[in-house]
Structure formats: structure tokens, C-alpha cells
Tab-separated table of C-alpha atoms and ligand atoms in Angstrom:
chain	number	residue	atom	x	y	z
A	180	UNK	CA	97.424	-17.233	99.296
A	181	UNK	CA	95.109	-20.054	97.933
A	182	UNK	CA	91.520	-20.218	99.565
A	183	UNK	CA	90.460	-22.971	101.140
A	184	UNK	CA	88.220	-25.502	100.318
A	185	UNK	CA	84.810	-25.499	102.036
A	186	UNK	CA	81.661	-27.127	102.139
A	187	UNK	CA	78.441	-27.496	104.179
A	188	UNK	CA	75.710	-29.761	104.700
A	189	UNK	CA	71.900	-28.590	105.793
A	190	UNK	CA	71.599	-24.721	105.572
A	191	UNK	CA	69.458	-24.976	102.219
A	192	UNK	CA	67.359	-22.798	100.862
A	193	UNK	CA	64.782	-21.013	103.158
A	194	UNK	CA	67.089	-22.583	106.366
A	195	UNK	CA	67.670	-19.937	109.009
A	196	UNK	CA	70.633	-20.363	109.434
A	197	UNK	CA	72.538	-21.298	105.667
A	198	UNK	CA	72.840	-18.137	104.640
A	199	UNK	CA	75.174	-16.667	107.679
A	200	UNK	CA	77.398	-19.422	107.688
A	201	UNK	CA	77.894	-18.610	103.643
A	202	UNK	CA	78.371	-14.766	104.143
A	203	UNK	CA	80.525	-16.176	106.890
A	204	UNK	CA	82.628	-18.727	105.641
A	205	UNK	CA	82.647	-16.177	102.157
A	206	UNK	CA	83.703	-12.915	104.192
A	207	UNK	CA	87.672	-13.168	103.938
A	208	UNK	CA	88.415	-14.501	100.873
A	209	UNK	CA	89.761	-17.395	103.563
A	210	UNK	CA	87.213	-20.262	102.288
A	211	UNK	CA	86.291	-20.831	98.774
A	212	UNK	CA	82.587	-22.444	99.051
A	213	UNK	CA	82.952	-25.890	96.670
A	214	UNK	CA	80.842	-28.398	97.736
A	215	UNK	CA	77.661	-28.981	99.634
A	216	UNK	CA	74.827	-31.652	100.363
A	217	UNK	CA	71.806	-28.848	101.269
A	218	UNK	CA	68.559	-30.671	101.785
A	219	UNK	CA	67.049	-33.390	102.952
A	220	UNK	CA	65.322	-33.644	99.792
A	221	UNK	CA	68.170	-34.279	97.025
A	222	UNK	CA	67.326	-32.320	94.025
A	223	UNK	CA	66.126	-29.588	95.867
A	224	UNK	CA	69.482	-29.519	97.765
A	225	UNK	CA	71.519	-30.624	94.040
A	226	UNK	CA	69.258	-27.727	92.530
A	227	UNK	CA	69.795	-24.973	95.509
A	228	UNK	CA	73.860	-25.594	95.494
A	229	UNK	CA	74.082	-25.442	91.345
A	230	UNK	CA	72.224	-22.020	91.684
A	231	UNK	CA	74.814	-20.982	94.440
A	232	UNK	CA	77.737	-21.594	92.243
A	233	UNK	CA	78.578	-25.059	92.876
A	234	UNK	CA	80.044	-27.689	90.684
A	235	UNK	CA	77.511	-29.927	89.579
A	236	UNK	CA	79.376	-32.918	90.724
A	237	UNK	CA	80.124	-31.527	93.965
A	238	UNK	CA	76.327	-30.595	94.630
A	239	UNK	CA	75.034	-33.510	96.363
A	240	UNK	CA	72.652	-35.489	97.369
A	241	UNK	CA	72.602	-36.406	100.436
A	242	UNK	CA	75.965	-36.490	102.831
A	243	UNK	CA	76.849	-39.858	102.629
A	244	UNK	CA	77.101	-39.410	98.679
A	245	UNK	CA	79.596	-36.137	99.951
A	246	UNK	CA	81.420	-37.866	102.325
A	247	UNK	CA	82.556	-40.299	99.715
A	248	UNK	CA	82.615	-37.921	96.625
A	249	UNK	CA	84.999	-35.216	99.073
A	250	UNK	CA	87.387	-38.416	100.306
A	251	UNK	CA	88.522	-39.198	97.195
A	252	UNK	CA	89.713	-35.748	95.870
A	253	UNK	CA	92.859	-34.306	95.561
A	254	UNK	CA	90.936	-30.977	96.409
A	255	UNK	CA	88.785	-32.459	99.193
A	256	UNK	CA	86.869	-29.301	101.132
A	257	UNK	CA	89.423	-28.667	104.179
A	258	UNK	CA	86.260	-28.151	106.714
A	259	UNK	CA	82.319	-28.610	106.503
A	260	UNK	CA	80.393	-27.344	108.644
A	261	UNK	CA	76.927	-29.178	110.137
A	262	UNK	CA	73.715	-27.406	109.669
A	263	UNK	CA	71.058	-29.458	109.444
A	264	UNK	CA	68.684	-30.245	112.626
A	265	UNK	CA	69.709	-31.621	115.842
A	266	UNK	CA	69.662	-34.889	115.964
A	267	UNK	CA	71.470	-35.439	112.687
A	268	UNK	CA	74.802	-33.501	114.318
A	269	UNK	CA	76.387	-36.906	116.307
A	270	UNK	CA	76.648	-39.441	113.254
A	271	UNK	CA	77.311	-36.936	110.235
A	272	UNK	CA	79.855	-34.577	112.388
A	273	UNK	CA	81.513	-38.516	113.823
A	274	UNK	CA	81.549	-39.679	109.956
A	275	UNK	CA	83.882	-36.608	108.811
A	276	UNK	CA	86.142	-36.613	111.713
A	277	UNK	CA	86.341	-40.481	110.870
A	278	UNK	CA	87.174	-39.702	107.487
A	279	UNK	CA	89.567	-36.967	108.122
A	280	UNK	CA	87.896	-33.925	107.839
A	281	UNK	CA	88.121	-30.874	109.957
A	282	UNK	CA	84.310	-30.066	111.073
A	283	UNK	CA	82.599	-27.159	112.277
A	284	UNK	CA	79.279	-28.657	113.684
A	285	UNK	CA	76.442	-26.295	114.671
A	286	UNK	CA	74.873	-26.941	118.289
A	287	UNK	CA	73.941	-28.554	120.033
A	288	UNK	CA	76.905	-30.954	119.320
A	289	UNK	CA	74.860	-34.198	120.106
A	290	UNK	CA	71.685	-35.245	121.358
A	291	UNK	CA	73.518	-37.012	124.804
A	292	UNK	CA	76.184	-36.742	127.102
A	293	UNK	CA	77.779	-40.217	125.433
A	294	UNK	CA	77.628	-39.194	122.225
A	295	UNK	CA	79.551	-35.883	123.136
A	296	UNK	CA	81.916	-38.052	124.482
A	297	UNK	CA	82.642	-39.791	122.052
A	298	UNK	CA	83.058	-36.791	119.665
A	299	UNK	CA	85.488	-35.783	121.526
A	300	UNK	CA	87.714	-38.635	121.924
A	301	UNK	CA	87.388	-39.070	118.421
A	302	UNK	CA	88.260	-35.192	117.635
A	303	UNK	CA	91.472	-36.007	119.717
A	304	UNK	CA	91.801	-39.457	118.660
A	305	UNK	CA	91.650	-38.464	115.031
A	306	UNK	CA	93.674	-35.004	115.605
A	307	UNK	CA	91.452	-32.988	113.370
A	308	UNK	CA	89.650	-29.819	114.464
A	309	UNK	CA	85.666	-30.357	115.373
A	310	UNK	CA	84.461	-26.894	116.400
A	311	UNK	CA	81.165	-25.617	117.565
A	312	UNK	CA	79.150	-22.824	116.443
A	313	UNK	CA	78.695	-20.811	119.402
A	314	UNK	CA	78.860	-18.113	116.771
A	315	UNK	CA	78.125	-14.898	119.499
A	316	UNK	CA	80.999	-15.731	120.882
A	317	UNK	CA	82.805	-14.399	117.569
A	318	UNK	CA	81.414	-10.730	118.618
A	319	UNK	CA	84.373	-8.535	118.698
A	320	UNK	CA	83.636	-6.678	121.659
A	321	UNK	CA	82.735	-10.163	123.705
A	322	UNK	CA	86.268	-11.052	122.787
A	323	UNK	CA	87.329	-7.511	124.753
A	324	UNK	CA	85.447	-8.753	127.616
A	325	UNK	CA	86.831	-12.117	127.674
A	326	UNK	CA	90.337	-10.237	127.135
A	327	UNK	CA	89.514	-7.804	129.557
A	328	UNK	CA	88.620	-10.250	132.603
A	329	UNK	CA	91.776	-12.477	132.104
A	330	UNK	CA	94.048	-9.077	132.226
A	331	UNK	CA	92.242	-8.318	135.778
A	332	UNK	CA	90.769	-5.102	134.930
A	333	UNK	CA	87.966	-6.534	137.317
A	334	UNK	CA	89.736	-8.323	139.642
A	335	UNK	CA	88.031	-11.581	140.841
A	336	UNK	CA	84.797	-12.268	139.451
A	337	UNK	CA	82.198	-12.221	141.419
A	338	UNK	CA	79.132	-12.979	139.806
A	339	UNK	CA	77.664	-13.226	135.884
A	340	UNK	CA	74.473	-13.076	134.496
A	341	UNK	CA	73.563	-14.153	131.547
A	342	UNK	CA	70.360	-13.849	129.255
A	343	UNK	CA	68.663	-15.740	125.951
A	344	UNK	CA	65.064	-14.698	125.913
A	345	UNK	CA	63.211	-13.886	123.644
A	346	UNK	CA	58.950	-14.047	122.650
A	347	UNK	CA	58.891	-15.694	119.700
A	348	UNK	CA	57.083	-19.217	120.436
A	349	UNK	CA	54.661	-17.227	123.084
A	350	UNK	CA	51.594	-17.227	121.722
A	351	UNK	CA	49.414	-20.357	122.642
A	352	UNK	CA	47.431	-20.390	119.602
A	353	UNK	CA	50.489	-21.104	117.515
A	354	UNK	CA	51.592	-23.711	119.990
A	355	UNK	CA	50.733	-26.928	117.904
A	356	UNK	CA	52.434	-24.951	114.041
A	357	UNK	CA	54.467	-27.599	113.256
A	358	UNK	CA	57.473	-25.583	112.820
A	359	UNK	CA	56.894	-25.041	116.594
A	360	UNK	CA	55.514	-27.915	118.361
A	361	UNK	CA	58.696	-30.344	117.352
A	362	UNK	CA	60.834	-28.202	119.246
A	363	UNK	CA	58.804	-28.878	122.685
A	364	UNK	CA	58.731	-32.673	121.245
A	365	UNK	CA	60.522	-35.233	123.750
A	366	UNK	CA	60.742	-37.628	120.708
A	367	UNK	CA	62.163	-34.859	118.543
A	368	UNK	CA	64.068	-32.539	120.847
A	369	UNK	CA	65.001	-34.879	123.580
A	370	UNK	CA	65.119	-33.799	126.973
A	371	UNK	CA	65.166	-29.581	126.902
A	372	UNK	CA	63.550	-27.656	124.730
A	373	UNK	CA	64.697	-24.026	125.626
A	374	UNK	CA	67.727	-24.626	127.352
A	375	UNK	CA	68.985	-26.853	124.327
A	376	UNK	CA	67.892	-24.858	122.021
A	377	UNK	CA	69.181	-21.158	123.019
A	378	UNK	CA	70.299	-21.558	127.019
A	379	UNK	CA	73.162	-23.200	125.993
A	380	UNK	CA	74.548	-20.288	124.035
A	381	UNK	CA	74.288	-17.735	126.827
A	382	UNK	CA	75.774	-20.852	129.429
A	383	UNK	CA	78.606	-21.398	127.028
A	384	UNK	CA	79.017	-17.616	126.886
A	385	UNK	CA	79.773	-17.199	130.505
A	386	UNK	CA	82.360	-20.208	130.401
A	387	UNK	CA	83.734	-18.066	127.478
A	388	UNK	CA	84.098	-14.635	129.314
A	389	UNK	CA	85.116	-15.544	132.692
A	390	UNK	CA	87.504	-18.541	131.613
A	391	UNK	CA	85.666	-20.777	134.272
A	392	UNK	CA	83.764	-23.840	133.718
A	393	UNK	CA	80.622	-24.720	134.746
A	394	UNK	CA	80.453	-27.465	138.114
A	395	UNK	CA	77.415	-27.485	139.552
A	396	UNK	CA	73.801	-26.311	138.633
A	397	UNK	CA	70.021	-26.192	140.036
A	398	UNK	CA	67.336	-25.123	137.556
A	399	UNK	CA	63.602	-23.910	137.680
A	400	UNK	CA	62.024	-25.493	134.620
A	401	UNK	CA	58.394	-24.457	133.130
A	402	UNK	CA	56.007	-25.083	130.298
A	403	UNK	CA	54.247	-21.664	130.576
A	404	UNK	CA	52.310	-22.717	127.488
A	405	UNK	CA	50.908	-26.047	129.674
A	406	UNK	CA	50.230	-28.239	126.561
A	407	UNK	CA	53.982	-28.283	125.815
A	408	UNK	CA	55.797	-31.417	127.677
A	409	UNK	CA	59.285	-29.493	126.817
A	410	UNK	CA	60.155	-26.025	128.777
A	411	UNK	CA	59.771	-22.623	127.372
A	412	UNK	CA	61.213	-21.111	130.247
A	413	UNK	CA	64.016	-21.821	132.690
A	414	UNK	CA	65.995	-20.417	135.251
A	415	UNK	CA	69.356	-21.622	136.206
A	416	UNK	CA	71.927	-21.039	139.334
A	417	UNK	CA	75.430	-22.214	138.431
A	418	UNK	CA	78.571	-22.850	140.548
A	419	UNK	CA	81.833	-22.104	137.851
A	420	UNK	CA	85.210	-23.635	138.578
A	421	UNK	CA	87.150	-20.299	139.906
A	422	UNK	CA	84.361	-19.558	142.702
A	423	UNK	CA	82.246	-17.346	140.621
A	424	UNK	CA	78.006	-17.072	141.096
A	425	UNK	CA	76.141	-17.966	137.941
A	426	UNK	CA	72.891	-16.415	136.979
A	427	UNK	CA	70.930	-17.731	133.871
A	428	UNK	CA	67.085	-16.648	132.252
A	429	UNK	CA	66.477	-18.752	129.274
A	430	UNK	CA	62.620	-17.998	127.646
A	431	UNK	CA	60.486	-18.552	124.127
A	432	UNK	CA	57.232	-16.561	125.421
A	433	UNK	CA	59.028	-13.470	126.848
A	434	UNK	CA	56.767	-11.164	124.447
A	435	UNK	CA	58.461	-8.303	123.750
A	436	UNK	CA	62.033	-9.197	123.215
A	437	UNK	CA	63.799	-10.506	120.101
A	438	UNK	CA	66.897	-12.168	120.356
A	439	UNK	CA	67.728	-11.437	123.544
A	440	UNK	CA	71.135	-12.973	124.208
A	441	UNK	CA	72.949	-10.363	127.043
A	442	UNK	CA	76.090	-10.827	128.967
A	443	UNK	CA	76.825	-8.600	132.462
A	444	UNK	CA	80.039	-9.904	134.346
A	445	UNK	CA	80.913	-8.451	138.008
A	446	UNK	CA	83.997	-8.268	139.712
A	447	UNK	CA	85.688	-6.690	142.393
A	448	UNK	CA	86.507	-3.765	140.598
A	449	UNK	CA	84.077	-2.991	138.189
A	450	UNK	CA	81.252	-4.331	135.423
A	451	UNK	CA	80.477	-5.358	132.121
A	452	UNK	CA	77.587	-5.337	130.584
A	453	UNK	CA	77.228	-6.421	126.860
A	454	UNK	CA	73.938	-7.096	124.826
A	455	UNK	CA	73.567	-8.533	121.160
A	456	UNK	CA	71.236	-6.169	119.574
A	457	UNK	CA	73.824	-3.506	120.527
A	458	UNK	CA	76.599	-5.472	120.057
A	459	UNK	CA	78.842	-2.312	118.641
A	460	UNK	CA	78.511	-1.286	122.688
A	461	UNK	CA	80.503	-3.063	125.897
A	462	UNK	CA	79.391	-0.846	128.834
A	463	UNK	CA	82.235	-0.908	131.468
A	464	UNK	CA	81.667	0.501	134.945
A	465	UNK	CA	84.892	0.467	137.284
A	466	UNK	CA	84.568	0.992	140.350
A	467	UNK	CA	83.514	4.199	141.710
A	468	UNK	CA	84.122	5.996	138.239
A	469	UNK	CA	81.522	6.787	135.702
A	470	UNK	CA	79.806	4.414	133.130
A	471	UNK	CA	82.260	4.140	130.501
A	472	UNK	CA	80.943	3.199	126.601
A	473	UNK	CA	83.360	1.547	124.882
A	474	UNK	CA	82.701	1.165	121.018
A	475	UNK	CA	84.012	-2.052	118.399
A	476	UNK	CA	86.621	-0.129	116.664
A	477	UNK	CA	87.931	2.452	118.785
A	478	UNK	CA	91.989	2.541	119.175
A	479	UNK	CA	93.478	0.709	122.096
A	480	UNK	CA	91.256	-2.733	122.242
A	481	UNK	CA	92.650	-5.441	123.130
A	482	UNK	CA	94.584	-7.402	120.278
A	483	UNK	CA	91.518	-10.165	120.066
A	484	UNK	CA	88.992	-7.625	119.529
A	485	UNK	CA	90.919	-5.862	116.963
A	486	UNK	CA	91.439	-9.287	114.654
A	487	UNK	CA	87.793	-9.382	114.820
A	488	UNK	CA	86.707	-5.870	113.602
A	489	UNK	CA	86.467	-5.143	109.914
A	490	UNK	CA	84.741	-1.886	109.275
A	491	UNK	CA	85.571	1.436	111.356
A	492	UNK	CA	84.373	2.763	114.348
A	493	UNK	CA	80.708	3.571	114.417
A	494	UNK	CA	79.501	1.175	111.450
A	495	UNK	CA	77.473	-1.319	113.301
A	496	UNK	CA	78.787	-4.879	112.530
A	497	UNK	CA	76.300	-7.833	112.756
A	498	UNK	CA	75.801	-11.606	113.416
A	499	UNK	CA	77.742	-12.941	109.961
A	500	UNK	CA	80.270	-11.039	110.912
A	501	UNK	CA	80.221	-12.423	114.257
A	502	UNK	CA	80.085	-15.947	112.600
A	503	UNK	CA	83.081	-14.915	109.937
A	504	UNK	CA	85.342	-14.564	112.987
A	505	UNK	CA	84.852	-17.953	113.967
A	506	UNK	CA	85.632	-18.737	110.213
A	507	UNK	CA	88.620	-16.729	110.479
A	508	UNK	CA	89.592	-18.622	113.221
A	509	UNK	CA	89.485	-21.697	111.541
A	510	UNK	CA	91.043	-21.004	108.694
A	511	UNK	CA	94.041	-19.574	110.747
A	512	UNK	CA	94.170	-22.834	112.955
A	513	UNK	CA	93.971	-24.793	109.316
A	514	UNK	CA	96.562	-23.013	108.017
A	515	UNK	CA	98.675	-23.310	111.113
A	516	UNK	CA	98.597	-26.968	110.520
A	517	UNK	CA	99.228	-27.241	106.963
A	518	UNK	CA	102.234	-25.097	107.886
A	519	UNK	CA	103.355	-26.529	110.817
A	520	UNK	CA	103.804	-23.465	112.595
A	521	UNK	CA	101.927	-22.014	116.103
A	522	UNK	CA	98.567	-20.594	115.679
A	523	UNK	CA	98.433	-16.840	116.127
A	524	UNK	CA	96.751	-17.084	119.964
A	525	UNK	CA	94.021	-14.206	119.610
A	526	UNK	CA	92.528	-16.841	117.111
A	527	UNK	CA	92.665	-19.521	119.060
A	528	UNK	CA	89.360	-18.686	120.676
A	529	UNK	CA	86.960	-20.923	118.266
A	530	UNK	CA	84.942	-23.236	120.616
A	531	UNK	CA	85.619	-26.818	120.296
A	532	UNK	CA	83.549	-30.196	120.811
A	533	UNK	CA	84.775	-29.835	124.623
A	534	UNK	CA	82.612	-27.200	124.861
A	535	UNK	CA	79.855	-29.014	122.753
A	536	UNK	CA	80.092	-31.873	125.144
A	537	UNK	CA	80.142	-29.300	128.259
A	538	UNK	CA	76.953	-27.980	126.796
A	539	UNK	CA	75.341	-31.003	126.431
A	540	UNK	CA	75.959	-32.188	129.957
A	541	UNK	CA	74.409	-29.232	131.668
A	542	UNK	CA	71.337	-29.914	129.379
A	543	UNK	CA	70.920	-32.741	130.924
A	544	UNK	CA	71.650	-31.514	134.162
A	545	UNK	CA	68.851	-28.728	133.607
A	546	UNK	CA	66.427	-31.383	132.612
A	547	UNK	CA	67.218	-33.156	136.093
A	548	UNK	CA	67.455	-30.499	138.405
A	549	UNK	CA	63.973	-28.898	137.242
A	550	UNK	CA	62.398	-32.337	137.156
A	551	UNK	CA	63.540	-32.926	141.202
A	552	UNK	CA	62.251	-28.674	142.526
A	553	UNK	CA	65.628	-27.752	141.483
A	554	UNK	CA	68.086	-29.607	143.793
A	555	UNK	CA	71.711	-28.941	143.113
A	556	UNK	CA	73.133	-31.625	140.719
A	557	UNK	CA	76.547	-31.631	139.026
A	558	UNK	CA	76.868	-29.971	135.559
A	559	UNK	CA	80.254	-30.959	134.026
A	560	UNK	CA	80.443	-34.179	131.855
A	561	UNK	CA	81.837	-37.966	133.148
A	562	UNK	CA	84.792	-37.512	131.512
A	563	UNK	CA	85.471	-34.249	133.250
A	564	UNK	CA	84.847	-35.434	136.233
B	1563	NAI	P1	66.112	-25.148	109.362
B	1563	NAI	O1	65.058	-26.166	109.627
B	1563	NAI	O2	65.725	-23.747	109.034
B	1563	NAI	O3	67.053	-25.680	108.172
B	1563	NAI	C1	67.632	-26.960	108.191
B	1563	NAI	C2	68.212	-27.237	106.806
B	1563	NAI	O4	68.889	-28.487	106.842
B	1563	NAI	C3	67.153	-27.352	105.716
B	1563	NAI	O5	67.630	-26.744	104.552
B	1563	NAI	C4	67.012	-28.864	105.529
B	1563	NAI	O6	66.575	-29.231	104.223
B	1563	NAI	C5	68.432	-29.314	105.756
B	1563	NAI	N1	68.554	-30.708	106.164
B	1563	NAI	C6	67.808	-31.391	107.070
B	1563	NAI	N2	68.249	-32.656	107.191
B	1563	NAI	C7	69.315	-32.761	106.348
B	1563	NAI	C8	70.194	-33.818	106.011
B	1563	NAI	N3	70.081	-35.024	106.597
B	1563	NAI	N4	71.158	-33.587	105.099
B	1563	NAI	C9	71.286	-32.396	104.499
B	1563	NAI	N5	70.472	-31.348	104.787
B	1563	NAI	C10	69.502	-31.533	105.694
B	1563	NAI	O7	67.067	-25.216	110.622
B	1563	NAI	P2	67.993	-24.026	111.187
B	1563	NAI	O8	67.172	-23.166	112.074
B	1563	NAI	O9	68.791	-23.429	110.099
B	1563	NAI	O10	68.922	-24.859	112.201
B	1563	NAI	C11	69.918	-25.754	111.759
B	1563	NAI	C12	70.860	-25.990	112.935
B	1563	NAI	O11	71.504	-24.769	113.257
B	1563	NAI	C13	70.172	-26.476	114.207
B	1563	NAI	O12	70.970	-27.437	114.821
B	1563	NAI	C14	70.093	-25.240	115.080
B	1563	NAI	O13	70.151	-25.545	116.468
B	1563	NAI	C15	71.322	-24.495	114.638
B	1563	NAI	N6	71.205	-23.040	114.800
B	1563	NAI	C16	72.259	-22.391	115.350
B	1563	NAI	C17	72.258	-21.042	115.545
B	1563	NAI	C18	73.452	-20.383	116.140
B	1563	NAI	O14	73.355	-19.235	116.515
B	1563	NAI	N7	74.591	-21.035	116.251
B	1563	NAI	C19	71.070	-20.235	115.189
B	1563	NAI	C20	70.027	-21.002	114.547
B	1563	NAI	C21	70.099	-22.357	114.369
């Protein structure tokens, strides 16, 4: 089976996160890596993508200078992907769905509601894929969860809670690094700083694992660091479309933890509790029974989580792994279209600009709500309305 053609734009050398979209994108033998426009500066970036392997004349510039190299080749990459900061994601991911290029843009999406909007009406305007890199959400065993609340092993859901804190932008002294102090930036980072920036990925994953959407939202907002005019801590209370409670802690000065993205759903008949430095563990509770562990690998998963899991029980898979599912995805829902057949549906879980635009909304709502003490304001987007 031929590989496809890939390509990516930002993620250059030293980037944190280039080098797990490549082991991603790499990890199948689905995506042949052919073409690329790294940098910002353009013979670092021509230099950094010759070294990786690339053609010369497919190592660009800049992405304009890809965009128009890539159109007019018979072997034109079948999906880029968008890693390069923020506000670049609205007009480079809008220029390749233009041109006809499946995208897989890194979040968040867009810097406003509109321009999320308009991503999406062009994704289904245009009919090509434009995907979002909530790349947790590629986790085999969150796939069990998400598999395991729409079978109604926990009944109704009651309540989630959901977690992205971590310490790493706590310490005051460091506040004005400039590889810190953009982030908490109005002019740079618009309207959120923490929320935007790692809220959203624990928001999204409840939406993921209970199947609801988000509706309505009232935040606490806080610059514990009081020179910053951005938050660096938030918590939210959300209202999701089938009835169910929504608990949120987003932080940057929580000393002590890393990464700190954790997912624990509630129902009526039992628990989940799931956290991403363990993510080889899903710890189930039913109802009256014992605390059950239940490990990535072991026989009887659910068919999502299996498609997900590469090495056997009790080898720890990690983050690019995570990310090479959502790359699996998409090269299954390429392939399905150059085919013209059905996608297989335990792929069919890759989150799309809907969910980019989703995101963006309750950013915005955050930013609102913890400007007026937190009042109650509705989350989903206009269009959605
Ligand atoms: P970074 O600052 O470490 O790297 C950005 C890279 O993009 C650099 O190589 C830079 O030279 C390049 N670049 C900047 N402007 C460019 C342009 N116009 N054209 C081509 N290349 C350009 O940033 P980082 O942390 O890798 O973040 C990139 C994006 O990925 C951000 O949007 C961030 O929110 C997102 N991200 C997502 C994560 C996830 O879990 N899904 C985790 C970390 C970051």
C-alpha cells in the first residue's frame, strides 16, 4: 500500500512540539514525510528539513512558497499539519483548505470565534478534512472510556471533572523570560492565557468522553503572578448538552505537578478515573464493587482502544503514540476517500475544526465570565446556537 504524502509547517528545530508530530505522522508506515516549510527564519527551516531527509526543493521557505510549490504537483502532500504559534493557525490552515488540502491544524484552531467559523464553513464548503490536534484524545485507554460511557456501563452521567495543571510558569522571577511573558500577552495571546493555552484540551476532553457538548459556563479567572494581565489559573463550571455537571481546574503555577492533564467521569453506576502520566491505567469503580485497574492492552477492550494499542500489555505507551493514533486516523479517513468506501468507525474519532471552533468559543466565554465574578454565560459558538 503506497504511503502517503505528508508535510508540516512550524515544528522546526528546537520546537516543542515538531518532533511528536514526526514520530507521529512516521509511526505506521501510513505517511511518508516529503515536504515542509519549518521556521520562521527560511534557511534555518530549508537547512533543518534537508537534514531531516527532505527534498531540497520541497524544503521551503516560508508556507506561501509551499502552498504554491505542493499545488502544482502530481505528488502534492495529501495533509499538512499546522505547527507554528497561535495566531498564524486561521490564515495558513484557511489557505490549504482553499487550495485543496486536507489539514491537521494544531490548537487552538483560531484566535476568534469568527474566524473558527469560518474554518468551518470552509472545511465543509471545500469538503476536505481540517482536524485538530487534541492529540490526548488519541490515548488508547481514553478511547475505552469514551467507548465505555456510550455502551452504558455507567449509566447516565452525572458529573466530570477534568484537570490541566501543571507548575511550570510559577515562579515570579521568571515571569517577564520572554519565552514566558508572551503567553500572558493580550497583544500576543489574545484574550486567555491558560485556558487557551492548555484548558481547552481537558474541556475538549470531556466533550470527547461523555459525547455531550458544552452549553453553558461560569469561570473564576486569576493572575496569581499579579504582573501578568492574562490568567494563570482558572476554574470553570460547565452545563453539557445531555444534563451532565462540568468541573474544570486549569493552572501554570501549580508547583509540583507536570503535565497534569486528568479525566474522572461519574455516572450512575460507577467511575472513571484516567490520568496522563499513567496513561497505561483507566481506574474503573462500579458501583458497590471493588476498584478495578484496567491496563492498555489487556484482552477484551473495546474495539477503539484496541486500533490504538501497538505494543503489549504492560509496555507503557506515550504521547507520540497518542498523537500517531490521530495520524492513523487520518490516514484511514484519507484513504476512505480516495477509495470511496465508509471509514472504518473506531477511526472516526479524530477531532475536527467543529471542535476547534467549540474550543474557541468557550475561550471566550471564560474570558467573559471571569471578567463579570463569574456569571453564567453561554459557551457554544453562534453558529451552534
Ligand atoms: P515553538 O515556539 O516551540 O515552535 C514553533 C515553531 O514554529 C518554531 O520552529 C518556529 O520557527 C516555527 N514557526 C513560527 N512561525 C512560523 C511560520 N510562519 N512558518 C513556519 N514556521 C514557523 O512552539 P510549540 O510549543 O511547538 O507550539 C506550536 C503550536 O503547537 C502552538 O499552537 C501550540 O499551542 C501547539 N501545541 C500543542 C500541543 C498539543 O498537545 N496539541 C502541545 C504543545 C504545543
Amino acid at each position: 500500500m503506497a504511503r502517503l504524502n505528508w508535510g508540516m509547517i512550524g515544528g522546526g528545530e528546537g520546537s516543542q512540539i515538531g518532533p511528536a508530530h514526526r514520530l507521529g505522522a512516521g509511526l505506521d508506515g501510513e505517511f511518508a514525510f516529503v515536504a515542509g516549510a519549518l521556521d520562521h527564519r527560511p534557511e534555518a527551516g530549508r537547512d533543518y528539513g534537508r537534514r531531516l531527509g527532505l527534498d531540497p526543493d520541497r524544503s521551503y521557505g516560508n508556507w506561501r512558497e509551499m502552498l504554491e510549490g505542493e499545488a502544482g504537483r502530481a505528488d502534492r502532500v495529501d495533509l499538512v499539519t499546522v505547527a507554528t504559534p497561535n495566531a498564524t493557525h486561521f490564515e495558513i490552515t484557511r489557505e490549504f483548505l482553499k487550495a485543496g488540502f486536507h489539514v491537521l491544524c494544531e490548537k487552538p484552531m483560531t484566535m476568534t470565534v469568527e474566524e473558527g467559523e469560518e474554518i468551518v464553513a470552509l472545511a465543509r464548503e471545500t469538503g476536505r478534512i481540517c482536524a485538530v490536534n487534541y492529540g490526548y484524545t488519541g490515548y488508547s485507554l481514553v478511547r475505552h472510556m469514551k467507548a465505555m460511557v456510550a455502551r452504558g456501563d455507567l449509566g447516565r452521567i452525572r458529573l466530570v471533572v477534568a484537570e490541566f495543571a501543571h507548575g511550570h510558569h510559577a515562579d515570579a522571577a521568571d515571569a517577564d523570560n520572554p519565552r514566558v511573558r508572551w503567553r500572558y500577552d493580550p497583544a500576543q495571546a489574545g484574550v486567555s492565557a491558560q485556558f487557551a493555552d492548555c484548558g481547552i484540551h481537558a474541556l475538549h476532553m470531556a466533550s470527547f468522553v461523555t459525547g455531550q457538548e458544552v452549553e453553558r459556563l461560569s469561570a473564576d479567572t486569576v493572575s496569581c503572578i499579579e504582573s501578568r494581565a492574562l490568567e494563570d489559573d482558572a476554574m470553570v463550571n460547565f452545563r453539557m448538552s445531555g444534563g451532565t455537571v462540568g468541573r474544570l481546574w486549569t493552572s501554570s503555577v501549580a508547583i509540583g505537578r507536570q503535565h497534569g492533564l486528568t479525566l474522572q467521569v461519574f455516572g450512575e453506576k460507577g467511575g472513571l478515573r484516567w490520568a496522563q502520566e499513567q496513561p497505561n491505567q483507566l481506574y474503573w469503580m462500579p458501583l458497590g464493587q471493588r476498584l478495578q485497574v484496567i491496563e492498555r492492552g489487556e484482552a477484551g477492550l473495546s474495539p477503539e482502544a484496541d486500533r490504538t494499542t501497538r505494543v503489549t500489555i504492560g509496555h507503557a505507551e506515550g504521547m507520540p503514540l497518542a498523537f500517531a493514533n490521530i495520524y492513523k486516523d487520518l490516514a484511514e479517513a484519507i484513504r476512505a476517500r480516495k477509495e470511496g468506501r465508509e471509514m472504518d468507525p473506531a477511526a472516526d474519532l479524530y477531532p475536527r475544526a467543529e471542535d476547534g471552533l467549540r474550543s474557541m468559543a468557550a475561550v471566550f466565554a471564560v474570558a467573559a465570565s471571569g471578567k463579570a465574578d463569574g456569571t453564567w454565560v453561554d459557551a457554544r459558538p453562534p453558529m451552534f446556537r
